[in-house]
């Protein structure tokens, strides 16, 4: 589970502050998510932090609720985290009843512990994929950056319209996101900050048609 966004001017273990130059704190060199006042504090906290040592933190995003923010610069193609399904539709058979609307709220028909925290964007900076079962039997999914992500930038993925075939035009995407996930998208594309993506979707559809025929 990613670390929660906290004051990184405070040691995460002993809570000593680092306001004076001689008390400067050091970030975890791998994730940059939390800071420590000494190697001793870092070693003592490692059994807890080791499972959370990923370059993103949990942050509150107002009406969107929780999301993930980059703790450091992340390069395009870099693996951000790996995740596994905690619950799937198959696990629920016989134990509870899921309506069709509830089923569509499950990402890839599964509830993922970390990836489920990601918010949607029509111009995402990350994407999830399935890992090789043979090499990663316990870590089934991965999240990778599909473009450079700056420190403190929100990490987002695209929630694909499950009932729409390519091309996914923007008006259809907004409508389906509202129907399937119950919110009005206010990402940079929908707010007008990023040009409409319909031309890109047309090109993707043309490439897929050529590949599949």
mmCIF file of C-alpha atoms in Angstrom:
data_model
loop_
_atom_site.group_PDB
_atom_site.id
_atom_site.type_symbol
_atom_site.label_atom_id
_atom_site.label_comp_id
_atom_site.label_asym_id
_atom_site.label_seq_id
_atom_site.Cartn_x
_atom_site.Cartn_y
_atom_site.Cartn_z
ATOM 1 C CA UNK A 1 0.000 0.000 0.000
ATOM 2 C CA UNK A 2 1.475 3.417 -0.890
ATOM 3 C CA UNK A 3 2.443 5.720 1.959
ATOM 4 C CA UNK A 4 0.000 8.493 2.826
ATOM 5 C CA UNK A 5 1.049 12.015 1.867
ATOM 6 C CA UNK A 6 2.638 13.444 5.011
ATOM 7 C CA UNK A 7 5.005 16.199 6.109
ATOM 8 C CA UNK A 8 8.349 15.079 4.720
ATOM 9 C CA UNK A 9 10.148 17.546 7.009
ATOM 10 C CA UNK A 10 9.565 15.052 9.812
ATOM 11 C CA UNK A 11 11.195 11.679 10.443
ATOM 12 C CA UNK A 12 8.609 9.025 9.673
ATOM 13 C CA UNK A 13 9.865 6.841 12.537
ATOM 14 C CA UNK A 14 10.674 9.085 15.506
ATOM 15 C CA UNK A 15 8.876 12.250 14.245
ATOM 16 C CA UNK A 16 11.930 14.437 14.722
ATOM 17 C CA UNK A 17 11.663 17.567 12.575
ATOM 18 C CA UNK A 18 14.442 18.770 10.287
ATOM 19 C CA UNK A 19 14.059 22.527 10.278
ATOM 20 C CA UNK A 20 17.694 23.297 11.107
ATOM 21 C CA UNK A 21 20.409 22.587 8.533
ATOM 22 C CA UNK A 22 22.255 20.190 10.851
ATOM 23 C CA UNK A 23 19.030 18.246 11.338
ATOM 24 C CA UNK A 24 18.461 17.730 7.608
ATOM 25 C CA UNK A 25 16.411 14.638 6.897
ATOM 26 C CA UNK A 26 17.099 12.065 4.182
ATOM 27 C CA UNK A 27 14.475 10.656 1.816
ATOM 28 C CA UNK A 28 14.168 6.966 1.127
ATOM 29 C CA UNK A 29 16.451 6.708 -1.911
ATOM 30 C CA UNK A 30 14.149 4.317 -3.782
ATOM 31 C CA UNK A 31 10.688 5.840 -3.412
ATOM 32 C CA UNK A 32 11.255 9.382 -2.028
ATOM 33 C CA UNK A 33 7.901 8.987 -0.268
ATOM 34 C CA UNK A 34 9.099 9.381 3.312
ATOM 35 C CA UNK A 35 12.067 10.777 5.204
ATOM 36 C CA UNK A 36 14.228 9.705 8.118
ATOM 37 C CA UNK A 37 16.572 11.489 10.502
ATOM 38 C CA UNK A 38 19.060 8.604 10.592
ATOM 39 C CA UNK A 39 19.929 5.215 9.134
ATOM 40 C CA UNK A 40 18.903 3.687 12.448
ATOM 41 C CA UNK A 41 15.329 4.995 12.085
ATOM 42 C CA UNK A 42 15.219 3.805 8.479
ATOM 43 C CA UNK A 43 16.387 0.301 9.431
ATOM 44 C CA UNK A 44 13.843 0.073 12.248
ATOM 45 C CA UNK A 45 11.009 1.168 9.943
ATOM 46 C CA UNK A 46 12.012 -1.034 6.980
ATOM 47 C CA UNK A 47 9.901 -4.101 7.939
ATOM 48 C CA UNK A 48 6.815 -1.875 7.713
ATOM 49 C CA UNK A 49 7.944 0.361 4.823
ATOM 50 C CA UNK A 50 9.299 -2.410 2.565
ATOM 51 C CA UNK A 51 5.827 -3.271 1.256
ATOM 52 C CA UNK A 52 5.056 0.431 0.743
ATOM 53 C CA UNK A 53 8.329 1.429 -0.937
ATOM 54 C CA UNK A 54 6.904 2.652 -4.256
ATOM 55 C CA UNK A 55 7.309 6.142 -5.813
ATOM 56 C CA UNK A 56 3.707 7.251 -5.242
ATOM 57 C CA UNK A 57 1.750 8.446 -2.218
ATOM 58 C CA UNK A 58 -1.938 8.471 -1.318
ATOM 59 C CA UNK A 59 -3.412 11.971 -1.500
ATOM 60 C CA UNK A 60 -6.905 13.403 -1.056
ATOM 61 C CA UNK A 61 -8.223 15.053 -4.238
ATOM 62 C CA UNK A 62 -11.354 16.791 -2.983
ATOM 63 C CA UNK A 63 -14.553 15.539 -4.592
ATOM 64 C CA UNK A 64 -12.577 12.844 -6.444
ATOM 65 C CA UNK A 65 -11.615 11.277 -3.143
ATOM 66 C CA UNK A 66 -8.261 9.535 -2.777
ATOM 67 C CA UNK A 67 -5.745 9.259 -5.585
ATOM 68 C CA UNK A 68 -2.028 8.648 -6.097
ATOM 69 C CA UNK A 69 0.588 11.394 -6.498
ATOM 70 C CA UNK A 70 4.176 10.960 -7.693
ATOM 71 C CA UNK A 71 6.707 11.206 -4.858
ATOM 72 C CA UNK A 72 9.528 11.820 -7.365
ATOM 73 C CA UNK A 73 10.010 12.201 -11.106
ATOM 74 C CA UNK A 74 9.020 8.989 -12.894
ATOM 75 C CA UNK A 75 10.363 8.218 -16.367
ATOM 76 C CA UNK A 76 8.238 6.958 -19.260
ATOM 77 C CA UNK A 77 8.256 3.147 -19.275
ATOM 78 C CA UNK A 78 9.233 2.852 -15.619
ATOM 79 C CA UNK A 79 7.362 0.306 -13.542
ATOM 80 C CA UNK A 80 5.588 2.195 -10.757
ATOM 81 C CA UNK A 81 4.167 -0.713 -8.785
ATOM 82 C CA UNK A 82 2.885 -4.268 -8.967
ATOM 83 C CA UNK A 83 -0.441 -5.438 -7.583
ATOM 84 C CA UNK A 84 -2.576 -8.537 -7.231
ATOM 85 C CA UNK A 85 -6.327 -9.053 -7.124
ATOM 86 C CA UNK A 86 -7.679 -9.176 -3.591
ATOM 87 C CA UNK A 87 -11.184 -10.188 -4.668
ATOM 88 C CA UNK A 88 -12.648 -11.305 -8.003
ATOM 89 C CA UNK A 89 -16.128 -12.121 -9.242
ATOM 90 C CA UNK A 90 -15.273 -15.816 -9.010
ATOM 91 C CA UNK A 91 -14.436 -15.434 -5.322
ATOM 92 C CA UNK A 92 -17.853 -13.911 -4.718
ATOM 93 C CA UNK A 93 -19.967 -16.598 -6.365
ATOM 94 C CA UNK A 94 -22.229 -18.151 -3.747
ATOM 95 C CA UNK A 95 -21.194 -15.689 -1.040
ATOM 96 C CA UNK A 96 -22.951 -12.539 -2.214
ATOM 97 C CA UNK A 97 -24.927 -11.121 -5.111
ATOM 98 C CA UNK A 98 -23.472 -8.483 -7.420
ATOM 99 C CA UNK A 99 -25.718 -6.418 -9.646
ATOM 100 C CA UNK A 100 -24.536 -5.708 -13.199
ATOM 101 C CA UNK A 101 -23.793 -2.094 -12.179
ATOM 102 C CA UNK A 102 -21.676 -3.285 -9.250
ATOM 103 C CA UNK A 103 -19.774 -5.697 -11.488
ATOM 104 C CA UNK A 104 -18.798 -2.867 -13.828
ATOM 105 C CA UNK A 105 -17.269 -1.024 -10.884
ATOM 106 C CA UNK A 106 -14.703 -3.816 -10.497
ATOM 107 C CA UNK A 107 -11.529 -2.994 -12.433
ATOM 108 C CA UNK A 108 -10.968 -5.916 -14.832
ATOM 109 C CA UNK A 109 -13.578 -7.840 -12.812
ATOM 110 C CA UNK A 110 -11.256 -7.685 -9.792
ATOM 111 C CA UNK A 111 -10.614 -5.443 -6.799
ATOM 112 C CA UNK A 112 -6.958 -4.421 -6.824
ATOM 113 C CA UNK A 113 -5.448 -3.173 -3.588
ATOM 114 C CA UNK A 114 -3.291 -0.351 -4.992
ATOM 115 C CA UNK A 115 -4.341 0.181 -8.614
ATOM 116 C CA UNK A 116 -7.933 0.703 -7.457
ATOM 117 C CA UNK A 117 -6.755 3.969 -5.847
ATOM 118 C CA UNK A 118 -5.940 5.496 -9.246
ATOM 119 C CA UNK A 119 -8.279 8.119 -10.664
ATOM 120 C CA UNK A 120 -9.404 8.244 -14.291
ATOM 121 C CA UNK A 121 -8.145 10.637 -16.957
ATOM 122 C CA UNK A 122 -8.953 10.770 -20.676
ATOM 123 C CA UNK A 123 -5.249 11.654 -21.117
ATOM 124 C CA UNK A 124 -3.625 9.317 -18.570
ATOM 125 C CA UNK A 125 0.055 9.175 -17.692
ATOM 126 C CA UNK A 126 0.085 5.492 -16.623
ATOM 127 C CA UNK A 127 -1.392 2.165 -17.708
ATOM 128 C CA UNK A 128 -1.918 -1.205 -16.061
ATOM 129 C CA UNK A 129 -1.144 -4.577 -17.593
ATOM 130 C CA UNK A 130 -1.074 -8.266 -16.766
ATOM 131 C CA UNK A 131 2.247 -9.743 -15.690
ATOM 132 C CA UNK A 132 3.563 -13.135 -16.781
ATOM 133 C CA UNK A 133 1.974 -15.670 -14.429
ATOM 134 C CA UNK A 134 5.014 -17.975 -14.583
ATOM 135 C CA UNK A 135 7.512 -15.308 -13.557
ATOM 136 C CA UNK A 136 5.265 -13.401 -11.156
ATOM 137 C CA UNK A 137 2.796 -15.907 -9.663
ATOM 138 C CA UNK A 138 1.811 -13.623 -6.768
ATOM 139 C CA UNK A 139 1.996 -10.218 -8.469
ATOM 140 C CA UNK A 140 -0.478 -10.410 -11.293
ATOM 141 C CA UNK A 141 -0.664 -6.776 -12.471
ATOM 142 C CA UNK A 142 1.764 -3.939 -12.996
ATOM 143 C CA UNK A 143 1.430 -0.177 -13.390
ATOM 144 C CA UNK A 144 3.831 1.610 -15.762
ATOM 145 C CA UNK A 145 4.312 5.233 -16.745
ATOM 146 C CA UNK A 146 3.330 5.853 -20.383
ATOM 147 C CA UNK A 147 4.847 9.335 -20.312
ATOM 148 C CA UNK A 148 7.228 11.232 -18.035
ATOM 149 C CA UNK A 149 5.504 12.032 -14.737
ATOM 150 C CA UNK A 150 6.727 14.977 -12.671
ATOM 151 C CA UNK A 151 7.095 14.961 -8.898
ATOM 152 C CA UNK A 152 3.772 15.873 -7.188
ATOM 153 C CA UNK A 153 1.786 15.186 -10.395
ATOM 154 C CA UNK A 154 -1.267 12.957 -9.990
ATOM 155 C CA UNK A 155 -0.817 9.484 -11.479
ATOM 156 C CA UNK A 156 -3.874 8.495 -13.538
ATOM 157 C CA UNK A 157 -5.116 5.659 -15.740
ATOM 158 C CA UNK A 158 -7.850 5.390 -18.367
ATOM 159 C CA UNK A 159 -11.035 3.598 -17.326
ATOM 160 C CA UNK A 160 -12.007 1.944 -20.643
ATOM 161 C CA UNK A 161 -15.699 1.903 -21.590
ATOM 162 C CA UNK A 162 -16.421 -1.810 -21.282
ATOM 163 C CA UNK A 163 -19.464 -1.793 -23.557
ATOM 164 C CA UNK A 164 -17.996 0.327 -26.346
ATOM 165 C CA UNK A 165 -15.872 -0.852 -29.225
ATOM 166 C CA UNK A 166 -13.042 1.216 -30.617
ATOM 167 C CA UNK A 167 -12.843 4.039 -31.492
ATOM 168 C CA UNK A 168 -13.683 5.544 -28.071
ATOM 169 C CA UNK A 169 -14.736 9.078 -28.971
ATOM 170 C CA UNK A 170 -14.658 11.640 -26.221
ATOM 171 C CA UNK A 171 -18.404 12.276 -25.975
ATOM 172 C CA UNK A 172 -19.039 8.529 -25.707
ATOM 173 C CA UNK A 173 -16.316 8.140 -23.096
ATOM 174 C CA UNK A 174 -17.790 10.845 -20.842
ATOM 175 C CA UNK A 175 -21.245 9.317 -21.117
ATOM 176 C CA UNK A 176 -20.028 5.795 -20.400
ATOM 177 C CA UNK A 177 -17.821 6.902 -17.487
ATOM 178 C CA UNK A 178 -20.900 8.499 -15.932
ATOM 179 C CA UNK A 179 -22.993 5.357 -16.518
ATOM 180 C CA UNK A 180 -20.390 2.811 -15.427
ATOM 181 C CA UNK A 181 -18.528 4.625 -12.668
ATOM 182 C CA UNK A 182 -20.980 7.295 -11.517
ATOM 183 C CA UNK A 183 -18.970 10.509 -11.889
ATOM 184 C CA UNK A 184 -18.512 13.376 -14.338
ATOM 185 C CA UNK A 185 -14.966 13.361 -15.674
ATOM 186 C CA UNK A 186 -13.111 16.636 -15.050
ATOM 187 C CA UNK A 187 -9.716 15.563 -16.359
ATOM 188 C CA UNK A 188 -7.532 17.946 -18.440
ATOM 189 C CA UNK A 189 -9.218 16.733 -21.660
ATOM 190 C CA UNK A 190 -12.750 17.253 -20.336
ATOM 191 C CA UNK A 191 -11.862 20.634 -18.825
ATOM 192 C CA UNK A 192 -10.362 21.833 -22.135
ATOM 193 C CA UNK A 193 -6.718 21.991 -21.000
ATOM 194 C CA UNK A 194 -5.689 19.197 -23.403
ATOM 195 C CA UNK A 195 -6.925 19.102 -27.030
ATOM 196 C CA UNK A 196 -9.633 16.580 -27.806
ATOM 197 C CA UNK A 197 -8.247 13.079 -28.335
ATOM 198 C CA UNK A 198 -10.677 11.920 -31.076
ATOM 199 C CA UNK A 199 -8.059 12.159 -33.841
ATOM 200 C CA UNK A 200 -5.716 9.941 -31.820
ATOM 201 C CA UNK A 201 -8.482 7.403 -31.210
ATOM 202 C CA UNK A 202 -9.246 7.287 -34.949
ATOM 203 C CA UNK A 203 -5.583 6.533 -35.699
ATOM 204 C CA UNK A 204 -5.508 3.784 -33.055
ATOM 205 C CA UNK A 205 -8.674 2.245 -34.515
ATOM 206 C CA UNK A 206 -7.177 2.326 -38.043
ATOM 207 C CA UNK A 207 -3.991 0.615 -36.837
ATOM 208 C CA UNK A 208 -5.980 -2.093 -35.035
ATOM 209 C CA UNK A 209 -8.125 -2.710 -38.104
ATOM 210 C CA UNK A 210 -5.008 -3.237 -40.225
ATOM 211 C CA UNK A 211 -3.488 -5.506 -37.572
ATOM 212 C CA UNK A 212 -6.617 -7.623 -37.166
ATOM 213 C CA UNK A 213 -7.413 -8.047 -40.880
#
